[in-house]
Amino acid sequence: MVGRKKLLLLGGTGFVGSHVLHNALQSGWSVVCATRGGVPKPGVPLLDAALQQYYYGYHHSHHDSDHPNSNHKGDPNSNDEAQHHHQSNNNNNKEERLQCFTPPLEFVSLDATSRSQVLALIADHPDTTAVVSCIGARTHDHVEARRVCGDANVNIAAAVYTRGPSIQRMVLISAEPLRSSQSRAQSSTFALPLSLSPQWRLWRGYFYGKRIAERAVLENLPGRAVVLRPGVFVYGNGPTALIGRPMEYALRPLHTYGMCTPPMHVDVLARAVLRAIEDVNTPPGVWDYDKMHSLGVQERRAEEEIKK
């Protein structure tokens, strides 16, 4: 598809990443999805639909169009020169199709903790206009969590910095630090969550890694970086909604006083990602729960005005 904007999506096969992938494809983006496993296995509805429509379906349709049976056969009564001319035209048309059409969805295998692999990936896609990282690992292994959440995203930020301004925006999906209201009010943008409650100390590697990644992105890509900070609980439309939706409404009053961040619906988060990469005039920096919801309200109002 000529003229598509290209998104490099890292970690796009997880719960949040698959929604970002779906929204980007629906909005006309060409997406290169980089994960450890490459092409995902069946079983996730959004990914299955994306594979059928934008990956397998694309390849099948174009391979079928190039199959000999799909071409017009020459007249058996015509002379050899006419048939040769017809075959030459077919070959030229095939080359033009291969040059003009690129698949809207591509999967590549990548270990983002390897800086050389990340640099090579960025170099292989010089027409990338936006990079989104959904990479993260919630594990009690402090070292592993910090390596995946921190080091991997630092490598991505370094690669984007090396590439230069051709990549107009990088979006990092982070997480709101778990802190008391007092430490939240007194902390700076890059403050580490030192006052984690005891039950969350097992996740300290996750939060330290996220803060390291935020620092790398915001300091090295000023004016181009957006950090999204949802709460630790992002829910969808399935069973998680039975817990997430009422919990979100219940915790909103406490959030007003800076005591906690409510759960967030994954669609709100995915739309915020899309807004960040499509509208480079939106302010860079940290987008928290309130910012993402306010942008969602603005979009709904704009859609309603268009319908009128």
PDB file of C-alpha atoms in Angstrom:
ATOM      1  CA  MET A   1       0.000   0.000   0.000  1.00  0.00           C
ATOM      2  CA  VAL A   2       1.724   3.099  -1.191  1.00  0.00           C
ATOM      3  CA  GLY A   3       1.699   6.045   1.167  1.00  0.00           C
ATOM      4  CA  ARG A   4       1.144   4.113   4.382  1.00  0.00           C
ATOM      5  CA  LYS A   5       2.874   5.440   7.465  1.00  0.00           C
ATOM      6  CA  LYS A   6       5.059   2.801   9.068  1.00  0.00           C
ATOM      7  CA  LEU A   7       4.893   1.877  12.744  1.00  0.00           C
ATOM      8  CA  LEU A   8       7.561  -0.218  14.404  1.00  0.00           C
ATOM      9  CA  LEU A   9       5.760  -1.973  17.262  1.00  0.00           C
ATOM     10  CA  LEU A  10       7.863  -3.816  19.804  1.00  0.00           C
ATOM     11  CA  GLY A  11       6.074  -6.296  22.021  1.00  0.00           C
ATOM     12  CA  GLY A  12       2.903  -6.170  19.950  1.00  0.00           C
ATOM     13  CA  THR A  13       1.555  -9.640  20.704  1.00  0.00           C
ATOM     14  CA  GLY A  14       0.684  -9.188  24.373  1.00  0.00           C
ATOM     15  CA  PHE A  15      -2.630  -8.002  25.791  1.00  0.00           C
ATOM     16  CA  VAL A  16      -1.980  -4.275  25.351  1.00  0.00           C
ATOM     17  CA  GLY A  17       0.225  -4.675  22.292  1.00  0.00           C
ATOM     18  CA  SER A  18      -2.377  -6.652  20.348  1.00  0.00           C
ATOM     19  CA  HIS A  19      -4.908  -3.845  20.844  1.00  0.00           C
ATOM     20  CA  VAL A  20      -2.362  -1.268  19.682  1.00  0.00           C
ATOM     21  CA  LEU A  21      -1.640  -3.450  16.649  1.00  0.00           C
ATOM     22  CA  HIS A  22      -5.346  -3.790  15.835  1.00  0.00           C
ATOM     23  CA  ASN A  23      -6.033  -0.047  16.117  1.00  0.00           C
ATOM     24  CA  ALA A  24      -2.992   0.898  14.034  1.00  0.00           C
ATOM     25  CA  LEU A  25      -3.911  -1.480  11.207  1.00  0.00           C
ATOM     26  CA  GLN A  26      -7.517  -0.301  11.255  1.00  0.00           C
ATOM     27  CA  SER A  27      -6.256   3.287  10.950  1.00  0.00           C
ATOM     28  CA  GLY A  28      -4.193   2.530   7.855  1.00  0.00           C
ATOM     29  CA  TRP A  29      -0.729   2.112   9.329  1.00  0.00           C
ATOM     30  CA  SER A  30       1.813  -0.339   8.006  1.00  0.00           C
ATOM     31  CA  VAL A  31       3.033  -2.234  11.070  1.00  0.00           C
ATOM     32  CA  VAL A  32       6.256  -4.116  11.670  1.00  0.00           C
ATOM     33  CA  CYS A  33       5.713  -6.130  14.842  1.00  0.00           C
ATOM     34  CA  ALA A  34       8.924  -7.219  16.566  1.00  0.00           C
ATOM     35  CA  THR A  35       8.718  -9.918  19.243  1.00  0.00           C
ATOM     36  CA  ARG A  36      10.884 -12.721  20.546  1.00  0.00           C
ATOM     37  CA  GLY A  37       8.756 -15.348  18.834  1.00  0.00           C
ATOM     38  CA  GLY A  38       8.128 -13.675  15.476  1.00  0.00           C
ATOM     39  CA  VAL A  39       4.786 -14.686  13.951  1.00  0.00           C
ATOM     40  CA  PRO A  40       2.420 -15.421  16.880  1.00  0.00           C
ATOM     41  CA  LYS A  41       0.650 -18.732  17.346  1.00  0.00           C
ATOM     42  CA  PRO A  42      -3.158 -18.853  16.984  1.00  0.00           C
ATOM     43  CA  GLY A  43      -5.307 -18.323  20.036  1.00  0.00           C
ATOM     44  CA  VAL A  44      -5.585 -14.556  20.561  1.00  0.00           C
ATOM     45  CA  PRO A  45      -8.710 -13.250  18.748  1.00  0.00           C
ATOM     46  CA  LEU A  46      -7.316  -9.825  17.822  1.00  0.00           C
ATOM     47  CA  LEU A  47      -4.058 -11.294  16.555  1.00  0.00           C
ATOM     48  CA  ASP A  48      -5.857 -14.078  14.691  1.00  0.00           C
ATOM     49  CA  ALA A  49      -8.026 -11.498  12.912  1.00  0.00           C
ATOM     50  CA  ALA A  50      -5.003  -9.341  12.064  1.00  0.00           C
ATOM     51  CA  LEU A  51      -3.120 -12.342  10.702  1.00  0.00           C
ATOM     52  CA  GLN A  52      -6.015 -13.430   8.514  1.00  0.00           C
ATOM     53  CA  GLN A  53      -6.772  -9.971   7.131  1.00  0.00           C
ATOM     54  CA  TYR A  54      -3.392  -8.287   6.919  1.00  0.00           C
ATOM     55  CA  TYR A  55      -0.845 -11.101   6.818  1.00  0.00           C
ATOM     56  CA  TYR A  56      -1.992 -14.470   5.464  1.00  0.00           C
ATOM     57  CA  GLY A  57      -4.831 -12.941   3.466  1.00  0.00           C
ATOM     58  CA  TYR A  58      -2.486 -10.438   1.856  1.00  0.00           C
ATOM     59  CA  HIS A  59       0.119 -13.012   0.884  1.00  0.00           C
ATOM     60  CA  HIS A  60      -2.470 -15.442  -0.450  1.00  0.00           C
ATOM     61  CA  SER A  61      -4.214 -12.809  -2.565  1.00  0.00           C
ATOM     62  CA  HIS A  62      -0.984 -11.587  -4.130  1.00  0.00           C
ATOM     63  CA  HIS A  63       0.414 -15.069  -4.671  1.00  0.00           C
ATOM     64  CA  ASP A  64      -2.842 -16.099  -6.338  1.00  0.00           C
ATOM     65  CA  SER A  65      -2.693 -13.067  -8.618  1.00  0.00           C
ATOM     66  CA  ASP A  66       0.790 -14.136  -9.726  1.00  0.00           C
ATOM     67  CA  HIS A  67      -0.180 -17.772 -10.311  1.00  0.00           C
ATOM     68  CA  PRO A  68       0.001 -18.830 -13.978  1.00  0.00           C
ATOM     69  CA  ASN A  69      -3.645 -19.905 -13.963  1.00  0.00           C
ATOM     70  CA  SER A  70      -4.707 -16.387 -13.014  1.00  0.00           C
ATOM     71  CA  ASN A  71      -3.012 -14.814 -16.046  1.00  0.00           C
ATOM     72  CA  HIS A  72      -4.640 -14.466 -19.439  1.00  0.00           C
ATOM     73  CA  LYS A  73      -3.383 -17.247 -21.664  1.00  0.00           C
ATOM     74  CA  GLY A  74      -2.227 -16.489 -25.167  1.00  0.00           C
ATOM     75  CA  ASP A  75      -4.270 -17.498 -28.129  1.00  0.00           C
ATOM     76  CA  PRO A  76      -2.976 -20.894 -29.340  1.00  0.00           C
ATOM     77  CA  ASN A  77      -3.529 -19.718 -32.924  1.00  0.00           C
ATOM     78  CA  SER A  78      -1.470 -16.556 -32.496  1.00  0.00           C
ATOM     79  CA  ASN A  79       2.171 -16.356 -33.500  1.00  0.00           C
ATOM     80  CA  ASP A  80       5.106 -16.856 -31.100  1.00  0.00           C
ATOM     81  CA  GLU A  81       6.060 -13.165 -31.159  1.00  0.00           C
ATOM     82  CA  ALA A  82       2.654 -12.072 -29.840  1.00  0.00           C
ATOM     83  CA  GLN A  83       2.757 -14.684 -27.072  1.00  0.00           C
ATOM     84  CA  HIS A  84       6.280 -13.598 -26.119  1.00  0.00           C
ATOM     85  CA  HIS A  85       5.150  -9.963 -25.976  1.00  0.00           C
ATOM     86  CA  HIS A  86       2.186 -10.942 -23.787  1.00  0.00           C
ATOM     87  CA  GLN A  87       4.425 -12.922 -21.397  1.00  0.00           C
ATOM     88  CA  SER A  88       6.857  -9.994 -21.211  1.00  0.00           C
ATOM     89  CA  ASN A  89       4.030  -7.646 -20.237  1.00  0.00           C
ATOM     90  CA  ASN A  90       2.915 -10.087 -17.535  1.00  0.00           C
ATOM     91  CA  ASN A  91       6.425 -10.194 -16.082  1.00  0.00           C
ATOM     92  CA  ASN A  92       6.645  -6.395 -16.095  1.00  0.00           C
ATOM     93  CA  ASN A  93       3.273  -6.101 -14.379  1.00  0.00           C
ATOM     94  CA  LYS A  94       4.363  -8.615 -11.749  1.00  0.00           C
ATOM     95  CA  GLU A  95       7.523  -6.621 -11.007  1.00  0.00           C
ATOM     96  CA  GLU A  96       5.495  -3.412 -10.721  1.00  0.00           C
ATOM     97  CA  ARG A  97       3.099  -5.072  -8.269  1.00  0.00           C
ATOM     98  CA  LEU A  98       5.981  -6.302  -6.148  1.00  0.00           C
ATOM     99  CA  GLN A  99       7.491  -2.816  -6.111  1.00  0.00           C
ATOM    100  CA  CYS A 100       4.272  -0.918  -5.431  1.00  0.00           C
ATOM    101  CA  PHE A 101       2.682  -3.178  -2.822  1.00  0.00           C
ATOM    102  CA  THR A 102       4.093  -3.985   0.573  1.00  0.00           C
ATOM    103  CA  PRO A 103       2.307  -6.064   3.198  1.00  0.00           C
ATOM    104  CA  PRO A 104       0.592  -3.903   5.839  1.00  0.00           C
ATOM    105  CA  LEU A 105       1.701  -6.326   8.565  1.00  0.00           C
ATOM    106  CA  GLU A 106       5.101  -7.901   9.075  1.00  0.00           C
ATOM    107  CA  PHE A 107       6.445  -9.948  11.979  1.00  0.00           C
ATOM    108  CA  VAL A 108      10.123 -10.145  12.872  1.00  0.00           C
ATOM    109  CA  SER A 109      11.932 -11.999  15.636  1.00  0.00           C
ATOM    110  CA  LEU A 110      13.896  -9.765  18.002  1.00  0.00           C
ATOM    111  CA  ASP A 111      15.628  -9.854  21.367  1.00  0.00           C
ATOM    112  CA  ALA A 112      15.307  -6.232  22.451  1.00  0.00           C
ATOM    113  CA  THR A 113      17.821  -6.721  25.272  1.00  0.00           C
ATOM    114  CA  SER A 114      20.460  -6.948  22.523  1.00  0.00           C
ATOM    115  CA  ARG A 115      21.318  -3.433  21.390  1.00  0.00           C
ATOM    116  CA  SER A 116      22.909  -4.673  18.173  1.00  0.00           C
ATOM    117  CA  GLN A 117      19.669  -6.424  17.184  1.00  0.00           C
ATOM    118  CA  VAL A 118      17.602  -3.322  17.893  1.00  0.00           C
ATOM    119  CA  LEU A 119      19.984  -1.100  15.916  1.00  0.00           C
ATOM    120  CA  ALA A 120      19.832  -3.546  13.004  1.00  0.00           C
ATOM    121  CA  LEU A 121      16.027  -3.569  13.102  1.00  0.00           C
ATOM    122  CA  ILE A 122      15.842   0.227  12.954  1.00  0.00           C
ATOM    123  CA  ALA A 123      18.379   0.267  10.115  1.00  0.00           C
ATOM    124  CA  ASP A 124      16.347  -2.310   8.169  1.00  0.00           C
ATOM    125  CA  HIS A 125      13.293  -0.019   8.232  1.00  0.00           C
ATOM    126  CA  PRO A 126      14.526   3.495   7.378  1.00  0.00           C
ATOM    127  CA  ASP A 127      11.004   4.612   6.426  1.00  0.00           C
ATOM    128  CA  THR A 128       9.696   4.122   9.973  1.00  0.00           C
ATOM    129  CA  THR A 129       7.822   7.201  11.199  1.00  0.00           C
ATOM    130  CA  ALA A 130       6.863   6.046  14.706  1.00  0.00           C
ATOM    131  CA  VAL A 131       8.070   3.533  17.286  1.00  0.00           C
ATOM    132  CA  VAL A 132       5.931   2.105  20.088  1.00  0.00           C
ATOM    133  CA  SER A 133       7.261  -0.119  22.854  1.00  0.00           C
ATOM    134  CA  CYS A 134       4.880  -2.347  24.786  1.00  0.00           C
ATOM    135  CA  ILE A 135       7.770  -4.388  26.181  1.00  0.00           C
ATOM    136  CA  GLY A 136       7.582  -5.299  29.845  1.00  0.00           C
ATOM    137  CA  ALA A 137       7.721  -8.241  32.231  1.00  0.00           C
ATOM    138  CA  ARG A 138       5.954  -8.596  35.559  1.00  0.00           C
ATOM    139  CA  THR A 139       8.040 -11.088  37.426  1.00  0.00           C
ATOM    140  CA  HIS A 140       9.359 -11.488  40.952  1.00  0.00           C
ATOM    141  CA  ASP A 141      12.851 -11.881  39.503  1.00  0.00           C
ATOM    142  CA  HIS A 142      14.220  -8.397  40.132  1.00  0.00           C
ATOM    143  CA  VAL A 143      17.133  -8.731  37.701  1.00  0.00           C
ATOM    144  CA  GLU A 144      15.060 -10.151  34.843  1.00  0.00           C
ATOM    145  CA  ALA A 145      12.273  -7.584  35.276  1.00  0.00           C
ATOM    146  CA  ARG A 146      14.742  -4.721  35.311  1.00  0.00           C
ATOM    147  CA  ARG A 147      16.523  -6.130  32.239  1.00  0.00           C
ATOM    148  CA  VAL A 148      13.327  -6.488  30.190  1.00  0.00           C
ATOM    149  CA  CYS A 149      11.504  -3.352  31.357  1.00  0.00           C
ATOM    150  CA  GLY A 150      14.606  -1.196  31.591  1.00  0.00           C
ATOM    151  CA  ASP A 151      17.521  -2.335  29.439  1.00  0.00           C
ATOM    152  CA  ALA A 152      15.401  -3.375  26.445  1.00  0.00           C
ATOM    153  CA  ASN A 153      13.631  -0.026  26.283  1.00  0.00           C
ATOM    154  CA  VAL A 154      16.897   1.853  26.796  1.00  0.00           C
ATOM    155  CA  ASN A 155      18.223   0.036  23.724  1.00  0.00           C
ATOM    156  CA  ILE A 156      15.150   1.076  21.739  1.00  0.00           C
ATOM    157  CA  ALA A 157      15.525   4.718  22.790  1.00  0.00           C
ATOM    158  CA  ALA A 158      19.205   4.639  21.810  1.00  0.00           C
ATOM    159  CA  ALA A 159      18.382   3.209  18.381  1.00  0.00           C
ATOM    160  CA  VAL A 160      15.708   5.844  17.752  1.00  0.00           C
ATOM    161  CA  TYR A 161      18.143   8.569  18.835  1.00  0.00           C
ATOM    162  CA  THR A 162      20.778   7.201  16.459  1.00  0.00           C
ATOM    163  CA  ARG A 163      18.297   7.151  13.594  1.00  0.00           C
ATOM    164  CA  GLY A 164      17.589  10.853  13.926  1.00  0.00           C
ATOM    165  CA  PRO A 165      14.475  12.976  13.364  1.00  0.00           C
ATOM    166  CA  SER A 166      13.062  10.765  10.588  1.00  0.00           C
ATOM    167  CA  ILE A 167      11.307   8.883  13.389  1.00  0.00           C
ATOM    168  CA  GLN A 168       8.843  11.544  14.438  1.00  0.00           C
ATOM    169  CA  ARG A 169       7.625   9.988  17.664  1.00  0.00           C
ATOM    170  CA  MET A 170       8.393   7.249  20.156  1.00  0.00           C
ATOM    171  CA  VAL A 171       5.788   6.028  22.610  1.00  0.00           C
ATOM    172  CA  LEU A 172       6.693   4.038  25.709  1.00  0.00           C
ATOM    173  CA  ILE A 173       3.962   2.247  27.614  1.00  0.00           C
ATOM    174  CA  SER A 174       5.105   2.509  31.206  1.00  0.00           C
ATOM    175  CA  ALA A 175       3.190   2.290  34.489  1.00  0.00           C
ATOM    176  CA  GLU A 176       2.224   4.702  37.224  1.00  0.00           C
ATOM    177  CA  PRO A 177       4.584   4.178  40.177  1.00  0.00           C
ATOM    178  CA  LEU A 178       3.066   2.891  43.376  1.00  0.00           C
ATOM    179  CA  ARG A 179       3.797   5.585  45.939  1.00  0.00           C
ATOM    180  CA  SER A 180       2.134   7.312  48.800  1.00  0.00           C
ATOM    181  CA  SER A 181       0.373  10.582  48.023  1.00  0.00           C
ATOM    182  CA  GLN A 182       3.063  12.508  49.883  1.00  0.00           C
ATOM    183  CA  SER A 183       5.942  11.010  47.925  1.00  0.00           C
ATOM    184  CA  ARG A 184       3.931  11.457  44.709  1.00  0.00           C
ATOM    185  CA  ALA A 185       3.501  15.180  45.361  1.00  0.00           C
ATOM    186  CA  GLN A 186       7.150  15.708  46.274  1.00  0.00           C
ATOM    187  CA  SER A 187       8.729  13.562  43.564  1.00  0.00           C
ATOM    188  CA  SER A 188      10.157  14.798  40.279  1.00  0.00           C
ATOM    189  CA  THR A 189       9.321  13.402  36.854  1.00  0.00           C
ATOM    190  CA  PHE A 190      12.106  10.817  37.034  1.00  0.00           C
ATOM    191  CA  ALA A 191      11.845   9.941  40.755  1.00  0.00           C
ATOM    192  CA  LEU A 192      12.184   6.249  41.509  1.00  0.00           C
ATOM    193  CA  PRO A 193       9.311   4.619  43.449  1.00  0.00           C
ATOM    194  CA  LEU A 194      11.224   4.096  46.679  1.00  0.00           C
ATOM    195  CA  SER A 195       8.154   3.959  48.911  1.00  0.00           C
ATOM    196  CA  LEU A 196       6.505   0.911  47.405  1.00  0.00           C
ATOM    197  CA  SER A 197       4.037  -0.750  49.714  1.00  0.00           C
ATOM    198  CA  PRO A 198       5.275  -4.106  51.083  1.00  0.00           C
ATOM    199  CA  GLN A 199       2.939  -6.221  48.958  1.00  0.00           C
ATOM    200  CA  TRP A 200       4.398  -4.652  45.804  1.00  0.00           C
ATOM    201  CA  ARG A 201       8.074  -4.893  46.739  1.00  0.00           C
ATOM    202  CA  LEU A 202       8.244  -8.189  44.862  1.00  0.00           C
ATOM    203  CA  TRP A 203       7.651  -6.124  41.717  1.00  0.00           C
ATOM    204  CA  ARG A 204      10.373  -3.610  42.449  1.00  0.00           C
ATOM    205  CA  GLY A 205      12.383  -4.721  39.397  1.00  0.00           C
ATOM    206  CA  TYR A 206       9.390  -3.991  37.173  1.00  0.00           C
ATOM    207  CA  PHE A 207       8.979  -0.433  38.449  1.00  0.00           C
ATOM    208  CA  TYR A 208      12.700   0.334  38.550  1.00  0.00           C
ATOM    209  CA  GLY A 209      13.003  -0.884  34.989  1.00  0.00           C
ATOM    210  CA  LYS A 210      10.103   1.296  33.857  1.00  0.00           C
ATOM    211  CA  ARG A 211      11.618   4.386  35.473  1.00  0.00           C
ATOM    212  CA  ILE A 212      14.997   3.697  33.862  1.00  0.00           C
ATOM    213  CA  ALA A 213      13.264   3.389  30.497  1.00  0.00           C
ATOM    214  CA  GLU A 214      11.322   6.621  31.051  1.00  0.00           C
ATOM    215  CA  ARG A 215      14.499   8.508  31.835  1.00  0.00           C
ATOM    216  CA  ALA A 216      16.225   7.222  28.697  1.00  0.00           C
ATOM    217  CA  VAL A 217      13.275   8.066  26.451  1.00  0.00           C
ATOM    218  CA  LEU A 218      12.428  11.500  27.831  1.00  0.00           C
ATOM    219  CA  GLU A 219      15.993  12.763  28.201  1.00  0.00           C
ATOM    220  CA  ASN A 220      17.325  11.501  24.866  1.00  0.00           C
ATOM    221  CA  LEU A 221      14.257  12.175  22.702  1.00  0.00           C
ATOM    222  CA  PRO A 222      12.921  15.529  23.904  1.00  0.00           C
ATOM    223  CA  GLY A 223      10.003  16.768  21.874  1.00  0.00           C
ATOM    224  CA  ARG A 224       9.448  13.347  20.302  1.00  0.00           C
ATOM    225  CA  ALA A 225       8.796  11.039  23.243  1.00  0.00           C
ATOM    226  CA  VAL A 226       5.491  10.223  24.914  1.00  0.00           C
ATOM    227  CA  VAL A 227       5.359   8.080  28.042  1.00  0.00           C
ATOM    228  CA  LEU A 228       1.977   6.580  28.896  1.00  0.00           C
ATOM    229  CA  ARG A 229       1.404   5.791  32.549  1.00  0.00           C
ATOM    230  CA  PRO A 230      -1.704   3.691  33.159  1.00  0.00           C
ATOM    231  CA  GLY A 231      -2.207   1.961  36.477  1.00  0.00           C
ATOM    232  CA  VAL A 232      -0.884  -1.541  37.028  1.00  0.00           C
ATOM    233  CA  PHE A 233      -4.276  -3.046  36.132  1.00  0.00           C
ATOM    234  CA  VAL A 234      -5.391  -2.706  32.505  1.00  0.00           C
ATOM    235  CA  TYR A 235      -8.609  -4.583  31.736  1.00  0.00           C
ATOM    236  CA  GLY A 236     -10.515  -5.532  28.611  1.00  0.00           C
ATOM    237  CA  ASN A 237     -14.008  -6.628  27.615  1.00  0.00           C
ATOM    238  CA  GLY A 238     -13.794 -10.183  28.921  1.00  0.00           C
ATOM    239  CA  PRO A 239     -13.793 -11.489  32.492  1.00  0.00           C
ATOM    240  CA  THR A 240     -11.306  -8.812  33.569  1.00  0.00           C
ATOM    241  CA  ALA A 241     -14.031  -6.201  32.978  1.00  0.00           C
ATOM    242  CA  LEU A 242     -16.101  -7.743  35.776  1.00  0.00           C
ATOM    243  CA  ILE A 243     -13.392  -6.649  38.184  1.00  0.00           C
ATOM    244  CA  GLY A 244     -11.730  -3.776  36.366  1.00  0.00           C
ATOM    245  CA  ARG A 245     -14.748  -1.639  35.492  1.00  0.00           C
ATOM    246  CA  PRO A 246     -16.327  -1.422  38.984  1.00  0.00           C
ATOM    247  CA  MET A 247     -12.891  -1.044  40.541  1.00  0.00           C
ATOM    248  CA  GLU A 248     -12.115   1.865  38.226  1.00  0.00           C
ATOM    249  CA  TYR A 249     -15.287   3.708  39.200  1.00  0.00           C
ATOM    250  CA  ALA A 250     -14.716   2.986  42.889  1.00  0.00           C
ATOM    251  CA  LEU A 251     -11.128   4.254  42.902  1.00  0.00           C
ATOM    252  CA  ARG A 252     -11.640   7.429  40.887  1.00  0.00           C
ATOM    253  CA  PRO A 253     -12.493   9.534  43.982  1.00  0.00           C
ATOM    254  CA  LEU A 254      -9.283   8.347  45.661  1.00  0.00           C
ATOM    255  CA  HIS A 255      -7.329   9.179  42.517  1.00  0.00           C
ATOM    256  CA  THR A 256      -8.566  12.767  42.779  1.00  0.00           C
ATOM    257  CA  TYR A 257      -6.603  13.051  46.029  1.00  0.00           C
ATOM    258  CA  GLY A 258      -3.508  11.398  44.571  1.00  0.00           C
ATOM    259  CA  MET A 259      -3.899   8.218  46.579  1.00  0.00           C
ATOM    260  CA  CYS A 260      -3.936   5.665  43.749  1.00  0.00           C
ATOM    261  CA  THR A 261      -4.398   5.188  40.024  1.00  0.00           C
ATOM    262  CA  PRO A 262      -7.575   3.339  38.990  1.00  0.00           C
ATOM    263  CA  PRO A 263      -7.599   0.499  36.463  1.00  0.00           C
ATOM    264  CA  MET A 264      -7.875   1.551  32.829  1.00  0.00           C
ATOM    265  CA  HIS A 265      -9.675  -0.037  29.897  1.00  0.00           C
ATOM    266  CA  VAL A 266      -7.247  -1.270  27.265  1.00  0.00           C
ATOM    267  CA  ASP A 267      -9.123   0.591  24.505  1.00  0.00           C
ATOM    268  CA  VAL A 268      -8.434   3.922  26.229  1.00  0.00           C
ATOM    269  CA  LEU A 269      -4.743   3.083  26.361  1.00  0.00           C
ATOM    270  CA  ALA A 270      -4.593   1.872  22.748  1.00  0.00           C
ATOM    271  CA  ARG A 271      -6.387   4.994  21.494  1.00  0.00           C
ATOM    272  CA  ALA A 272      -3.923   7.159  23.419  1.00  0.00           C
ATOM    273  CA  VAL A 273      -1.063   5.403  21.641  1.00  0.00           C
ATOM    274  CA  LEU A 274      -2.681   6.042  18.278  1.00  0.00           C
ATOM    275  CA  ARG A 275      -3.308   9.692  19.140  1.00  0.00           C
ATOM    276  CA  ALA A 276       0.330  10.113  20.131  1.00  0.00           C
ATOM    277  CA  ILE A 277       1.740   8.713  16.880  1.00  0.00           C
ATOM    278  CA  GLU A 278      -0.804  10.249  14.509  1.00  0.00           C
ATOM    279  CA  ASP A 279      -0.875  13.774  15.905  1.00  0.00           C
ATOM    280  CA  VAL A 280       2.690  14.922  16.503  1.00  0.00           C
ATOM    281  CA  ASN A 281       1.288  18.264  17.647  1.00  0.00           C
ATOM    282  CA  THR A 282      -0.001  16.663  20.827  1.00  0.00           C
ATOM    283  CA  PRO A 283       2.343  17.567  23.681  1.00  0.00           C
ATOM    284  CA  PRO A 284       5.176  15.117  24.386  1.00  0.00           C
ATOM    285  CA  GLY A 285       6.121  13.985  27.869  1.00  0.00           C
ATOM    286  CA  VAL A 286       4.239  11.933  30.442  1.00  0.00           C
ATOM    287  CA  TRP A 287       0.565  11.190  29.864  1.00  0.00           C
ATOM    288  CA  ASP A 288      -1.124   9.954  33.015  1.00  0.00           C
ATOM    289  CA  TYR A 289      -4.565   8.464  33.654  1.00  0.00           C
ATOM    290  CA  ASP A 290      -6.325  11.846  33.499  1.00  0.00           C
ATOM    291  CA  LYS A 291      -4.520  12.963  30.337  1.00  0.00           C
ATOM    292  CA  MET A 292      -5.364   9.788  28.438  1.00  0.00           C
ATOM    293  CA  HIS A 293      -9.015   9.949  29.452  1.00  0.00           C
ATOM    294  CA  SER A 294      -9.303  13.635  28.521  1.00  0.00           C
ATOM    295  CA  LEU A 295      -7.901  12.906  25.059  1.00  0.00           C
ATOM    296  CA  GLY A 296     -10.449  10.126  24.699  1.00  0.00           C
ATOM    297  CA  VAL A 297     -13.272  12.508  25.575  1.00  0.00           C
ATOM    298  CA  GLN A 298     -12.000  15.022  22.998  1.00  0.00           C
ATOM    299  CA  GLU A 299     -11.955  12.338  20.301  1.00  0.00           C
ATOM    300  CA  ARG A 300     -15.495  11.187  21.080  1.00  0.00           C
ATOM    301  CA  ARG A 301     -16.774  14.765  20.936  1.00  0.00           C
ATOM    302  CA  ALA A 302     -15.001  15.331  17.623  1.00  0.00           C
ATOM    303  CA  GLU A 303     -16.546  12.144  16.221  1.00  0.00           C
ATOM    304  CA  GLU A 304     -19.999  13.248  17.360  1.00  0.00           C
ATOM    305  CA  GLU A 305     -19.546  16.628  15.665  1.00  0.00           C
ATOM    306  CA  ILE A 306     -18.562  14.919  12.425  1.00  0.00           C
ATOM    307  CA  LYS A 307     -21.652  12.699  12.553  1.00  0.00           C
ATOM    308  CA  LYS A 308     -23.869  15.775  12.969  1.00  0.00           C
TER     309      LYS A 308
END
